[in-house]
Short mmCIF file of C-alpha atoms in Angstrom, two decimals:
data_model
loop_
_atom_site.label_atom_id
_atom_site.label_comp_id
_atom_site.label_asym_id
_atom_site.label_seq_id
_atom_site.Cartn_x
_atom_site.Cartn_y
_atom_site.Cartn_z
CA MET A 1 0.00 0.00 0.00
CA PHE A 2 1.06 3.58 -0.55
CA SER A 3 2.38 5.61 2.37
CA ILE A 4 2.42 9.33 3.05
CA HIS A 5 6.14 9.18 2.20
CA THR A 6 5.25 8.11 -1.33
CA ILE A 7 2.73 10.92 -1.66
CA ASN A 8 5.26 13.45 -0.36
CA GLN A 9 7.86 12.23 -2.85
CA ASN A 10 5.37 12.54 -5.70
CA PHE A 11 4.61 16.11 -4.63
CA ILE A 12 8.29 17.11 -4.48
CA LYS A 13 9.10 15.42 -7.77
CA SER A 14 6.18 17.09 -9.53
CA MET A 15 7.21 20.53 -8.29
CA ASN A 16 10.89 20.01 -9.18
CA LEU A 17 9.91 18.81 -12.63
CA LYS A 18 7.63 21.78 -13.20
CA ILE A 19 10.32 24.26 -12.13
CA SER A 20 12.88 22.52 -14.34
CA LYS A 21 10.54 22.69 -17.33
CA LEU A 22 9.87 26.37 -16.79
CA ALA A 23 13.59 27.09 -16.54
CA TYR A 24 14.34 25.13 -19.66
CA HIS A 25 11.55 26.54 -21.81
CA TYR A 26 11.78 30.19 -20.79
CA LEU A 27 15.16 31.05 -19.30
CA ILE A 28 17.41 29.00 -21.59
CA PRO A 29 16.09 30.59 -24.84
CA ALA A 30 16.48 34.04 -23.30
CA ILE A 31 20.06 33.29 -22.22
CA SER A 32 20.78 31.95 -25.70
CA VAL A 33 19.62 35.20 -27.27
CA GLY A 34 21.75 37.12 -24.77
CA LEU A 35 24.80 35.06 -25.71
CA PHE A 36 24.05 35.71 -29.36
CA LEU A 37 24.26 39.48 -28.70
CA ILE A 38 27.62 39.28 -26.89
CA PRO A 39 29.92 38.77 -29.96
CA PRO A 40 28.79 41.98 -31.75
CA LEU A 41 29.28 43.92 -28.50
CA LEU A 42 32.79 42.50 -28.09
CA VAL A 43 33.68 43.42 -31.69
CA GLU A 44 32.44 46.94 -31.13
CA ALA A 45 34.37 47.21 -27.87
CA SER A 46 37.60 46.00 -29.50
CA GLN A 47 37.46 48.87 -32.01
CA THR A 48 37.18 51.51 -29.26
CA LYS A 49 40.30 53.13 -27.79
CA HIS A 50 40.96 52.52 -24.11
CA GLU A 51 41.07 56.24 -23.34
CA ASP A 52 37.71 56.85 -25.07
CA ALA A 53 36.11 53.90 -23.38
CA TYR A 54 37.34 55.05 -19.98
CA GLU A 55 36.08 58.57 -20.62
CA LEU A 56 32.65 57.36 -21.68
CA TRP A 57 32.36 55.02 -18.72
CA HIS A 58 33.63 57.68 -16.35
CA HIS A 59 30.88 60.04 -17.42
CA HIS A 60 28.27 57.28 -16.97
CA ILE A 61 27.20 57.51 -20.61
CA ILE A 62 27.80 53.88 -21.44
CA LYS A 63 27.29 52.62 -17.92
CA HIS A 64 23.68 53.78 -17.70
CA HIS A 65 22.67 53.28 -21.32
CA LEU A 66 24.29 49.86 -21.63
CA VAL A 67 22.66 48.51 -18.49
CA ALA A 68 19.30 50.00 -19.45
CA THR A 69 19.55 48.69 -23.02
CA ILE A 70 20.53 45.17 -22.00
CA SER A 71 17.80 45.08 -19.34
CA PHE A 72 15.21 46.31 -21.81
CA VAL A 73 16.26 43.84 -24.51
CA GLY A 74 16.29 41.03 -21.96
CA VAL A 75 12.77 41.80 -20.77
CA ILE A 76 11.48 42.04 -24.35
CA VAL A 77 13.16 38.79 -25.39
CA LEU A 78 11.99 36.89 -22.32
CA GLY A 79 8.47 38.26 -22.63
CA SER A 80 8.25 37.39 -26.32
CA MET A 81 9.57 33.90 -25.61
CA VAL A 82 6.94 33.31 -22.95
CA TYR A 83 4.14 34.76 -25.08
CA THR A 84 5.13 32.86 -28.23
CA ARG A 85 5.53 29.57 -26.40
CA LYS A 86 2.25 29.85 -24.50
CA ARG A 87 0.43 30.84 -27.67
CA SER A 88 1.88 27.97 -29.67
CA GLN A 89 1.10 25.52 -26.87
CA THR A 90 -2.58 26.36 -26.55
CA ILE A 91 -4.73 23.33 -27.30
CA TYR A 92 -8.33 24.18 -28.15
CA LEU A 93 -11.27 21.85 -27.65
CA VAL A 94 -13.27 22.97 -30.66
CA ASP A 95 -16.27 20.72 -29.96
CA PHE A 96 -17.24 17.19 -29.03
CA ALA A 97 -20.09 14.78 -29.71
CA CYS A 98 -21.47 11.89 -27.66
CA TYR A 99 -23.18 8.90 -29.26
CA ARG A 100 -26.89 8.58 -28.56
CA PRO A 101 -27.99 4.93 -28.98
CA PRO A 102 -31.35 4.38 -30.72
CA SER A 103 -34.33 3.66 -28.47
CA HIS A 104 -34.71 0.07 -29.67
CA LEU A 105 -31.44 -0.77 -27.87
CA GLN A 106 -32.75 0.32 -24.47
CA ALA A 107 -32.43 -2.34 -21.80
CA SER A 108 -34.96 -1.77 -19.04
CA SER A 109 -34.86 -3.85 -15.88
CA GLU A 110 -37.49 -6.17 -17.34
CA ILE A 111 -35.50 -6.74 -20.54
CA TYR A 112 -32.28 -7.24 -18.61
CA TYR A 113 -33.81 -9.78 -16.21
CA LYS A 114 -35.33 -11.68 -19.11
CA GLY A 115 -31.91 -11.90 -20.75
CA ILE A 116 -29.99 -13.09 -17.72
CA LYS A 117 -32.68 -15.63 -16.86
CA LEU A 118 -32.16 -17.08 -20.32
CA VAL A 119 -28.38 -17.21 -19.90
CA TYR A 120 -28.45 -18.41 -16.28
CA SER A 121 -31.48 -20.69 -16.54
CA SER A 122 -29.89 -23.29 -14.27
CA ASN A 123 -28.37 -20.89 -11.74
CA GLU A 124 -30.96 -18.86 -9.84
CA SER A 125 -28.37 -17.46 -7.39
CA SER A 126 -26.50 -15.73 -10.25
CA VAL A 127 -29.75 -14.19 -11.49
CA GLU A 128 -30.61 -12.95 -7.99
CA PHE A 129 -27.11 -11.56 -7.47
CA GLN A 130 -27.25 -9.49 -10.68
CA ARG A 131 -30.76 -8.32 -9.85
CA LYS A 132 -29.57 -6.91 -6.52
CA ILE A 133 -26.51 -5.28 -8.10
CA LEU A 134 -28.64 -3.63 -10.78
CA GLU A 135 -31.15 -2.33 -8.22
CA ARG A 136 -28.36 -0.63 -6.26
CA SER A 137 -26.34 0.49 -9.28
CA GLY A 138 -27.97 3.87 -9.91
CA LEU A 139 -28.82 2.95 -13.52
CA GLY A 140 -32.20 3.96 -14.93
CA GLU A 141 -34.57 2.28 -17.36
CA GLU A 142 -33.24 3.84 -20.57
CA THR A 143 -29.61 2.65 -20.67
CA CYS A 144 -28.70 0.66 -23.78
CA LEU A 145 -27.10 -2.66 -24.66
CA PRO A 146 -25.77 -3.57 -28.13
CA GLU A 147 -27.76 -5.56 -30.66
CA GLY A 148 -25.76 -8.73 -30.06
CA LEU A 149 -26.82 -8.83 -26.41
CA HIS A 150 -30.47 -8.22 -27.32
CA ALA A 151 -30.45 -11.32 -29.53
CA THR A 152 -31.94 -14.60 -28.30
CA PRO A 153 -29.66 -16.21 -27.36
CA PRO A 154 -27.05 -13.39 -27.07
CA ASN A 155 -24.74 -13.24 -30.09
CA ARG A 156 -21.11 -12.37 -29.31
CA SER A 157 -19.73 -13.06 -32.78
CA LEU A 158 -17.07 -10.86 -34.40
CA GLU A 159 -19.74 -9.55 -36.77
CA PHE A 160 -21.90 -8.16 -33.94
CA THR A 161 -18.82 -6.99 -32.03
CA ARG A 162 -17.66 -4.93 -35.04
CA LYS A 163 -21.18 -3.68 -35.67
CA GLU A 164 -21.51 -2.27 -32.15
CA THR A 165 -18.23 -0.38 -32.24
CA GLU A 166 -18.73 0.97 -35.76
CA GLN A 167 -22.23 2.24 -34.92
CA VAL A 168 -20.86 4.11 -31.91
CA MET A 169 -17.78 5.54 -33.64
CA PHE A 170 -19.52 6.58 -36.85
CA GLY A 171 -22.53 7.98 -34.99
CA ALA A 172 -20.35 10.24 -32.81
CA LEU A 173 -18.08 11.28 -35.69
CA ASP A 174 -20.98 12.08 -38.05
CA ASP A 175 -22.46 14.39 -35.42
CA LEU A 176 -19.07 16.00 -34.75
CA PHE A 177 -18.36 16.73 -38.41
CA SER A 178 -21.88 18.00 -39.11
CA GLY A 179 -21.77 20.26 -36.04
CA THR A 180 -18.49 21.95 -36.99
CA ASN A 181 -16.96 23.40 -40.15
CA VAL A 182 -14.12 20.88 -39.98
CA LYS A 183 -13.90 18.32 -42.78
CA PRO A 184 -12.48 14.81 -42.42
CA GLN A 185 -9.62 15.80 -44.73
CA ASP A 186 -8.56 18.50 -42.22
CA ILE A 187 -7.71 15.90 -39.57
CA GLY A 188 -3.98 15.33 -39.12
CA ILE A 189 -4.03 13.27 -35.92
CA LEU A 190 -6.35 10.44 -34.84
CA VAL A 191 -6.28 8.70 -31.45
CA VAL A 192 -8.76 5.90 -30.72
CA ASN A 193 -9.10 4.18 -27.36
CA CYS A 194 -11.08 1.00 -26.74
CA SER A 195 -9.91 -1.23 -23.95
CA LEU A 196 -11.15 -4.72 -24.87
CA PHE A 197 -11.79 -4.76 -28.62
CA ASN A 198 -8.67 -4.39 -30.77
CA PRO A 199 -9.30 -5.99 -34.16
CA THR A 200 -7.20 -6.09 -37.32
CA PRO A 201 -7.32 -3.71 -39.15
CA SER A 202 -7.35 -1.46 -36.11
CA LEU A 203 -10.26 0.77 -35.11
CA SER A 204 -8.29 3.84 -36.22
CA ASP A 205 -7.87 2.16 -39.62
CA VAL A 206 -11.63 1.58 -39.75
CA ILE A 207 -12.23 5.33 -39.25
CA ILE A 208 -9.58 6.31 -41.80
CA ASN A 209 -11.19 4.03 -44.38
CA LYS A 210 -14.73 5.21 -43.63
CA TYR A 211 -13.99 8.95 -43.84
CA LYS A 212 -11.10 8.76 -46.36
CA LEU A 213 -8.70 10.64 -44.11
CA GLN A 214 -5.41 11.93 -45.52
CA SER A 215 -2.61 9.47 -46.18
CA ASP A 216 -0.07 11.16 -43.90
CA ILE A 217 -2.36 11.15 -40.85
CA LYS A 218 -0.76 10.28 -37.51
CA SER A 219 -3.02 7.52 -36.17
CA TYR A 220 -2.86 5.62 -32.86
CA ASN A 221 -4.84 2.88 -31.16
CA LEU A 222 -4.90 2.53 -27.35
CA GLY A 223 -6.05 -0.78 -25.89
CA GLY A 224 -6.29 -2.35 -22.44
CA MET A 225 -6.13 0.95 -20.55
CA GLY A 226 -9.56 0.87 -18.94
CA CYS A 227 -11.98 3.66 -18.16
CA SER A 228 -9.22 6.26 -17.71
CA ALA A 229 -8.04 5.89 -21.32
CA GLY A 230 -10.04 8.91 -22.53
CA VAL A 231 -7.78 11.34 -20.66
CA ILE A 232 -4.70 9.37 -21.76
CA ALA A 233 -5.86 9.71 -25.38
CA VAL A 234 -6.27 13.47 -24.96
CA ASP A 235 -2.78 13.64 -23.43
CA LEU A 236 -1.32 11.79 -26.42
CA ALA A 237 -3.14 14.11 -28.83
CA LYS A 238 -1.86 17.11 -26.87
CA GLY A 239 1.74 15.94 -27.20
CA LEU A 240 1.34 15.39 -30.93
CA LEU A 241 -0.26 18.81 -31.41
CA HIS A 242 2.74 20.41 -29.72
CA VAL A 243 4.95 18.79 -32.36
CA HIS A 244 2.73 19.14 -35.43
CA GLN A 245 1.64 22.76 -35.72
CA ASN A 246 -1.46 24.11 -37.46
CA THR A 247 -3.43 20.87 -37.46
CA CYS A 248 -6.50 19.18 -36.00
CA ALA A 249 -6.77 16.04 -33.91
CA ILE A 250 -9.68 13.73 -33.16
CA VAL A 251 -9.89 11.60 -30.04
CA LEU A 252 -12.44 8.78 -30.17
CA SER A 253 -13.22 7.12 -26.83
CA THR A 254 -15.43 4.04 -26.57
CA GLU A 255 -15.75 0.51 -25.18
CA ASN A 256 -17.20 -2.69 -26.57
CA LEU A 257 -19.88 -4.52 -24.55
CA THR A 258 -20.53 -7.39 -26.94
CA LEU A 259 -17.05 -8.70 -26.24
CA ARG A 260 -17.06 -7.65 -22.57
CA ALA A 261 -20.25 -9.56 -21.62
CA TYR A 262 -19.62 -12.36 -19.13
CA PHE A 263 -21.81 -15.46 -18.90
CA GLY A 264 -20.00 -17.40 -16.17
CA ASP A 265 -20.63 -17.87 -12.45
CA ASN A 266 -17.84 -15.71 -10.96
CA LYS A 267 -19.73 -12.97 -9.12
CA SER A 268 -16.87 -10.45 -9.24
CA MET A 269 -17.12 -10.67 -13.04
CA MET A 270 -20.91 -10.37 -13.17
CA VAL A 271 -20.77 -6.83 -11.78
CA THR A 272 -19.56 -5.43 -15.11
CA ASN A 273 -22.67 -6.84 -16.83
CA CYS A 274 -24.82 -4.72 -14.52
CA LEU A 275 -22.90 -1.43 -14.88
CA PHE A 276 -21.53 -1.05 -18.41
CA ARG A 277 -23.65 0.24 -21.28
CA VAL A 278 -23.25 1.41 -24.88
CA GLY A 279 -21.56 4.78 -25.40
CA GLY A 280 -18.76 6.72 -27.02
CA ALA A 281 -17.52 10.23 -27.68
CA ALA A 282 -15.61 12.04 -30.43
CA ILE A 283 -13.53 15.06 -29.41
CA LEU A 284 -12.06 17.62 -31.82
CA LEU A 285 -8.84 19.31 -30.69
CA SER A 286 -6.70 21.82 -32.55
CA ASN A 287 -3.71 24.14 -32.14
CA ARG A 288 -4.86 26.47 -34.91
CA ASN A 289 -5.42 30.03 -33.73
CA GLN A 290 -8.30 30.35 -36.20
CA TYR A 291 -10.37 28.10 -33.93
CA LYS A 292 -9.95 30.30 -30.87
CA ARG A 293 -13.34 31.97 -31.37
CA GLN A 294 -15.15 28.80 -32.36
CA ALA A 295 -13.63 26.60 -29.65
CA LYS A 296 -15.52 25.88 -26.44
CA TYR A 297 -12.55 25.22 -24.15
CA LYS A 298 -8.80 25.31 -23.89
CA LEU A 299 -6.73 22.61 -22.23
CA VAL A 300 -4.89 23.76 -19.11
CA HIS A 301 -3.52 20.65 -17.36
CA ILE A 302 -3.40 16.89 -17.66
CA ILE A 303 -2.22 14.97 -14.61
CA ARG A 304 -1.65 11.22 -14.83
CA THR A 305 -0.80 8.96 -11.90
CA HIS A 306 -0.13 5.22 -12.15
CA HIS A 307 -0.11 2.72 -9.29
CA GLY A 308 0.71 -0.41 -11.28
CA SER A 309 3.81 -1.08 -9.16
CA ASP A 310 1.52 -2.02 -6.26
CA ASP A 311 0.17 -5.57 -6.65
CA GLU A 312 -3.15 -4.86 -4.97
CA ALA A 313 -3.78 -1.84 -7.18
CA TYR A 314 -2.66 -3.74 -10.26
CA ASN A 315 -5.07 -6.63 -9.66
CA CYS A 316 -8.20 -4.76 -8.53
CA VAL A 317 -9.55 -4.61 -12.12
CA HIS A 318 -8.40 -7.65 -14.04
CA GLN A 319 -9.38 -9.66 -17.12
CA PHE A 320 -8.94 -13.43 -16.96
CA GLU A 321 -10.70 -16.73 -17.55
CA ASP A 322 -12.72 -18.23 -14.71
CA ASP A 323 -12.52 -21.85 -13.59
CA ALA A 324 -14.82 -22.84 -16.46
CA GLY A 325 -12.65 -21.06 -19.03
CA LYS A 326 -15.06 -18.17 -19.56
CA LEU A 327 -13.44 -14.77 -20.10
CA GLY A 328 -14.48 -11.79 -18.02
CA VAL A 329 -13.34 -8.67 -16.17
CA SER A 330 -13.21 -8.94 -12.40
CA LEU A 331 -13.81 -5.98 -10.09
CA SER A 332 -12.12 -6.63 -6.73
CA LYS A 333 -13.47 -5.56 -3.35
CA THR A 334 -10.26 -3.55 -2.92
CA LEU A 335 -11.26 -1.25 -5.80
CA MET A 336 -12.63 1.54 -3.59
CA PRO A 337 -9.63 1.75 -1.20
CA VAL A 338 -7.25 1.66 -4.18
CA ALA A 339 -9.23 4.39 -5.92
CA GLY A 340 -9.06 6.50 -2.75
CA LEU A 341 -5.28 6.22 -2.54
CA ALA A 342 -4.94 6.97 -6.24
CA LEU A 343 -7.04 10.11 -5.74
CA LYS A 344 -4.71 11.33 -2.97
CA THR A 345 -1.65 10.97 -5.18
CA ASN A 346 -3.36 12.66 -8.11
CA ILE A 347 -4.57 15.68 -6.14
CA THR A 348 -1.14 16.03 -4.52
CA THR A 349 0.24 16.65 -8.00
CA LEU A 350 -2.72 18.67 -9.29
CA GLY A 351 -3.24 20.83 -6.18
CA PRO A 352 -0.19 23.12 -6.55
CA LEU A 353 -1.22 23.89 -10.12
CA VAL A 354 -4.81 24.95 -9.48
CA LEU A 355 -5.44 25.73 -5.80
CA PRO A 356 -5.19 29.15 -4.13
CA LEU A 357 -1.97 29.60 -2.14
CA ARG A 358 -3.82 29.41 1.18
CA GLU A 359 -5.15 25.93 0.39
CA GLN A 360 -1.75 24.77 -0.82
CA LEU A 361 -0.09 25.86 2.42
CA ARG A 362 -2.71 24.18 4.62
CA PHE A 363 -2.36 20.95 2.66
CA LEU A 364 1.43 21.08 2.77
CA ILE A 365 1.56 21.83 6.51
CA THR A 366 -0.76 18.91 7.29
CA MET A 367 1.25 16.58 5.08
CA VAL A 368 4.59 17.59 6.64
CA THR A 369 3.15 17.35 10.18
CA LYS A 370 1.96 13.79 9.55
CA LYS A 371 5.35 12.95 8.12
CA ILE A 372 7.33 14.33 11.09
CA PHE A 373 4.95 13.23 13.85
CA LYS A 374 4.06 9.76 12.64
CA ASN A 375 2.29 8.79 15.85
CA LEU A 376 0.11 11.89 15.85
CA LYS A 377 -3.46 10.97 14.93
CA THR A 378 -4.50 13.78 12.62
CA LYS A 379 -6.74 13.51 9.60
CA SER A 380 -5.25 14.28 6.21
CA TYR A 381 -6.36 17.70 5.05
CA VAL A 382 -8.30 17.59 1.80
CA PRO A 383 -8.00 20.92 -0.04
CA ASP A 384 -11.18 22.69 -1.03
CA PHE A 385 -11.20 22.08 -4.78
CA LYS A 386 -14.45 24.00 -5.05
CA LEU A 387 -12.21 27.10 -4.91
CA ALA A 388 -10.40 25.90 -8.03
CA PHE A 389 -13.25 24.51 -10.17
CA GLU A 390 -16.83 25.38 -11.00
CA HIS A 391 -17.63 22.00 -12.55
CA PHE A 392 -16.68 18.39 -11.79
CA CYS A 393 -16.96 15.52 -14.27
CA ILE A 394 -16.32 12.39 -12.20
CA HIS A 395 -16.20 9.08 -14.08
CA ALA A 396 -19.63 7.49 -13.76
CA GLY A 397 -18.19 4.11 -12.84
CA GLY A 398 -20.92 3.30 -10.36
CA ARG A 399 -22.94 4.75 -7.50
CA GLY A 400 -20.24 3.81 -4.96
CA ILE A 401 -17.48 5.59 -6.85
CA ILE A 402 -19.50 8.80 -7.17
CA ASN A 403 -20.48 8.69 -3.49
CA GLU A 404 -16.86 8.16 -2.45
CA MET A 405 -15.62 11.05 -4.58
CA GLU A 406 -18.35 13.33 -3.26
CA LYS A 407 -17.35 12.46 0.30
CA ASN A 408 -13.56 12.61 -0.14
CA LEU A 409 -13.58 15.91 -2.03
CA LYS A 410 -16.34 17.39 0.15
CA LEU A 411 -18.52 18.21 -2.83
CA SER A 412 -22.18 19.17 -2.84
CA PRO A 413 -24.93 17.15 -4.59
CA THR A 414 -24.92 19.79 -7.34
CA HIS A 415 -21.23 19.18 -8.05
CA VAL A 416 -21.83 15.47 -8.67
CA GLU A 417 -25.20 15.90 -10.36
CA ALA A 418 -23.78 15.46 -13.87
CA SER A 419 -22.11 12.19 -12.85
CA ARG A 420 -25.19 10.77 -11.14
CA MET A 421 -27.52 11.68 -14.00
CA THR A 422 -25.12 10.30 -16.60
CA LEU A 423 -24.95 6.99 -14.71
CA HIS A 424 -28.74 6.94 -14.48
CA ARG A 425 -29.45 7.77 -18.13
CA PHE A 426 -26.53 6.15 -19.97
CA GLY A 427 -24.87 3.82 -17.45
CA ASN A 428 -21.12 3.36 -17.20
CA THR A 429 -19.91 4.13 -20.73
CA SER A 430 -16.29 3.63 -19.67
CA SER A 431 -13.78 6.22 -20.95
CA SER A 432 -16.49 8.36 -22.59
CA SER A 433 -18.55 8.95 -19.43
CA ILE A 434 -16.77 12.21 -18.57
CA TRP A 435 -17.91 13.63 -21.93
CA TYR A 436 -21.56 12.73 -21.34
CA GLU A 437 -21.21 14.60 -18.06
CA LEU A 438 -19.72 17.68 -19.73
CA ALA A 439 -22.56 17.53 -22.26
CA TYR A 440 -25.04 17.47 -19.35
CA ILE A 441 -23.55 20.64 -17.84
CA GLU A 442 -23.73 22.34 -21.25
CA ALA A 443 -27.29 21.19 -21.87
CA LYS A 444 -28.31 22.70 -18.54
CA GLY A 445 -26.84 26.06 -19.58
CA ARG A 446 -24.44 26.10 -16.63
CA MET A 447 -21.22 26.58 -18.58
CA HIS A 448 -20.04 30.19 -18.60
CA LYS A 449 -16.95 31.90 -19.93
CA ASN A 450 -13.84 31.29 -17.79
CA ASP A 451 -15.51 28.45 -15.86
CA ARG A 452 -13.01 25.76 -14.88
CA VAL A 453 -13.77 22.07 -15.42
CA TRP A 454 -12.11 19.10 -13.74
CA GLN A 455 -12.54 15.76 -15.51
CA ILE A 456 -11.60 12.85 -13.25
CA ALA A 457 -11.06 9.40 -14.74
CA LEU A 458 -9.94 6.16 -13.15
CA GLY A 459 -9.27 2.75 -14.61
CA SER A 460 -7.45 -0.57 -14.58
CA GLY A 461 -3.77 -0.70 -13.94
CA PHE A 462 -4.48 1.19 -11.60
CA LYS A 463 -4.64 4.69 -13.08
CA ARG A 464 -6.15 7.98 -11.91
CA ASN A 465 -6.06 10.76 -14.50
CA SER A 466 -7.24 14.37 -14.49
CA ALA A 467 -7.89 16.87 -17.26
CA VAL A 468 -8.46 20.56 -16.56
CA TRP A 469 -10.26 22.79 -19.06
CA VAL A 470 -11.27 26.45 -19.10
CA ALA A 471 -14.39 27.59 -20.96
CA LEU A 472 -13.67 30.19 -23.64
CA LYS A 473 -17.29 31.32 -23.92
CA ASN A 474 -20.78 30.88 -22.56
CA VAL A 475 -22.26 27.65 -23.88
CA LYS A 476 -25.93 27.95 -24.73
CA PRO A 477 -28.30 25.38 -23.22
CA SER A 478 -29.72 22.75 -25.57
CA SER A 479 -33.07 24.51 -25.96
CA LEU A 480 -31.42 27.66 -27.37
CA ARG A 481 -28.97 26.12 -29.82
CA ASP A 482 -29.42 26.15 -33.57
CA SER A 483 -28.29 22.53 -33.65
CA ASN A 484 -28.19 20.02 -30.84
CA LYS A 485 -26.36 17.33 -32.77
CA GLY A 486 -23.80 15.63 -30.64
CA ASN A 487 -25.47 16.41 -27.32
CA PRO A 488 -27.13 13.20 -26.09
CA TRP A 489 -29.34 15.13 -23.65
CA GLU A 490 -31.08 17.24 -26.30
CA ASP A 491 -34.59 15.80 -25.90
CA CYS A 492 -34.52 14.70 -22.26
CA ILE A 493 -32.57 17.34 -20.30
CA HIS A 494 -35.83 18.83 -19.03
CA LYS A 495 -36.42 15.64 -16.98
CA TYR A 496 -33.19 16.05 -15.04
CA PRO A 497 -32.09 16.17 -12.31
CA MET A 498 -34.39 13.50 -11.03
CA LYS A 499 -34.37 12.04 -7.54
CA ILE A 500 -32.63 8.68 -7.45
CA GLY A 501 -31.30 6.53 -4.64
CA VAL A 502 -27.78 7.43 -3.53
#
């Protein structure tokens, strides 16, 4: 398990790394320019007589003007370096679209029970177990399952597996392209993440073929990275946009349920059947300044923490075959404690970047006190992140996860409303859930210019990732937009929030 010493080391390392980066990016270029100016000054000085130089210096002519000139040039150079670098590093979130499954794929409690009774006809205890999990899950009656799982009996063939993923990807991308003035041929970078389904050709290849993307596109496929992969995909796109200027990137986040479905008797694997539902999101990013006015947000920070070196964390979400040889994903009982520790490490790194100085000092003092006085029973101080963010998009992994995050971060019901309602309406859509939540906030008309958004994702490995965005404009609620394409809440936002069991 992770100790406070580990957390403290992560904090120190993150701060040292940040200072080093700032020094490298800003001071080194300025010093280089200064060194470039030295040779001409030396040449000029060598052509001046000693007596004249002494006379000028004695009368303070050179002394004052030289110091003033060098200082002025230094300030201008340093300022221009900072401005140019920050401007070139700005990553804009132009727009995004979430897939809205058709109504015929809805899996109400009645439909779900009918399906599992068919699969588990000889095992009533498995049926009862899943019924109880579903009742406590926080999912509503309109979440959707793919066509293959609606079939009688369920069809998990490659054909239905491909069909599910293509419907989600193409549905989200069609809405994204129709809702923006960006054409498929404008895309220079493509990052697709799907944890469990990685066919050949790859999912990124499928998209390139469908939309006839350019031949020199930089395409990537992320697999096996769990529900936190959406933020990882954005981080990869960000890095590529820093290298490839004046281009656009698409991040496509989804998961495949046809392949994920588990029909064995291991109860830790049955839980995923009850929580996961169809979903996906397409996100358009760009470093082009021309999109500054059109873009909704700009990316401020991405913080990634990984706890895979700890065996308990590594094994808490795991895919393997049960005793009968049936493949499934197991969710361990240690998931919640592991997620809590991962949160502490993540906020230790994120806090200094976003919190007011007062909150940083209180957090640091508490952390140092616990380190020095190990026997002193004092609670760890959790900074007030409500001072740093207006909106929270917490991965809708399940009712327990949302409750735990609300408690640990001392949030109000309003702060976790988007997460609860997303879980209720769409279920756990894996890496795309944080985008359904952002769409909910927009549909409610709560997103205003300069609002700060914290997307919090967690997934197998064990990983806890954060993305911080700042709104560049007021986002109109769904009812006032010219087009609602891409917002999955367009025709039902008026029903939310609704009272559900917590």
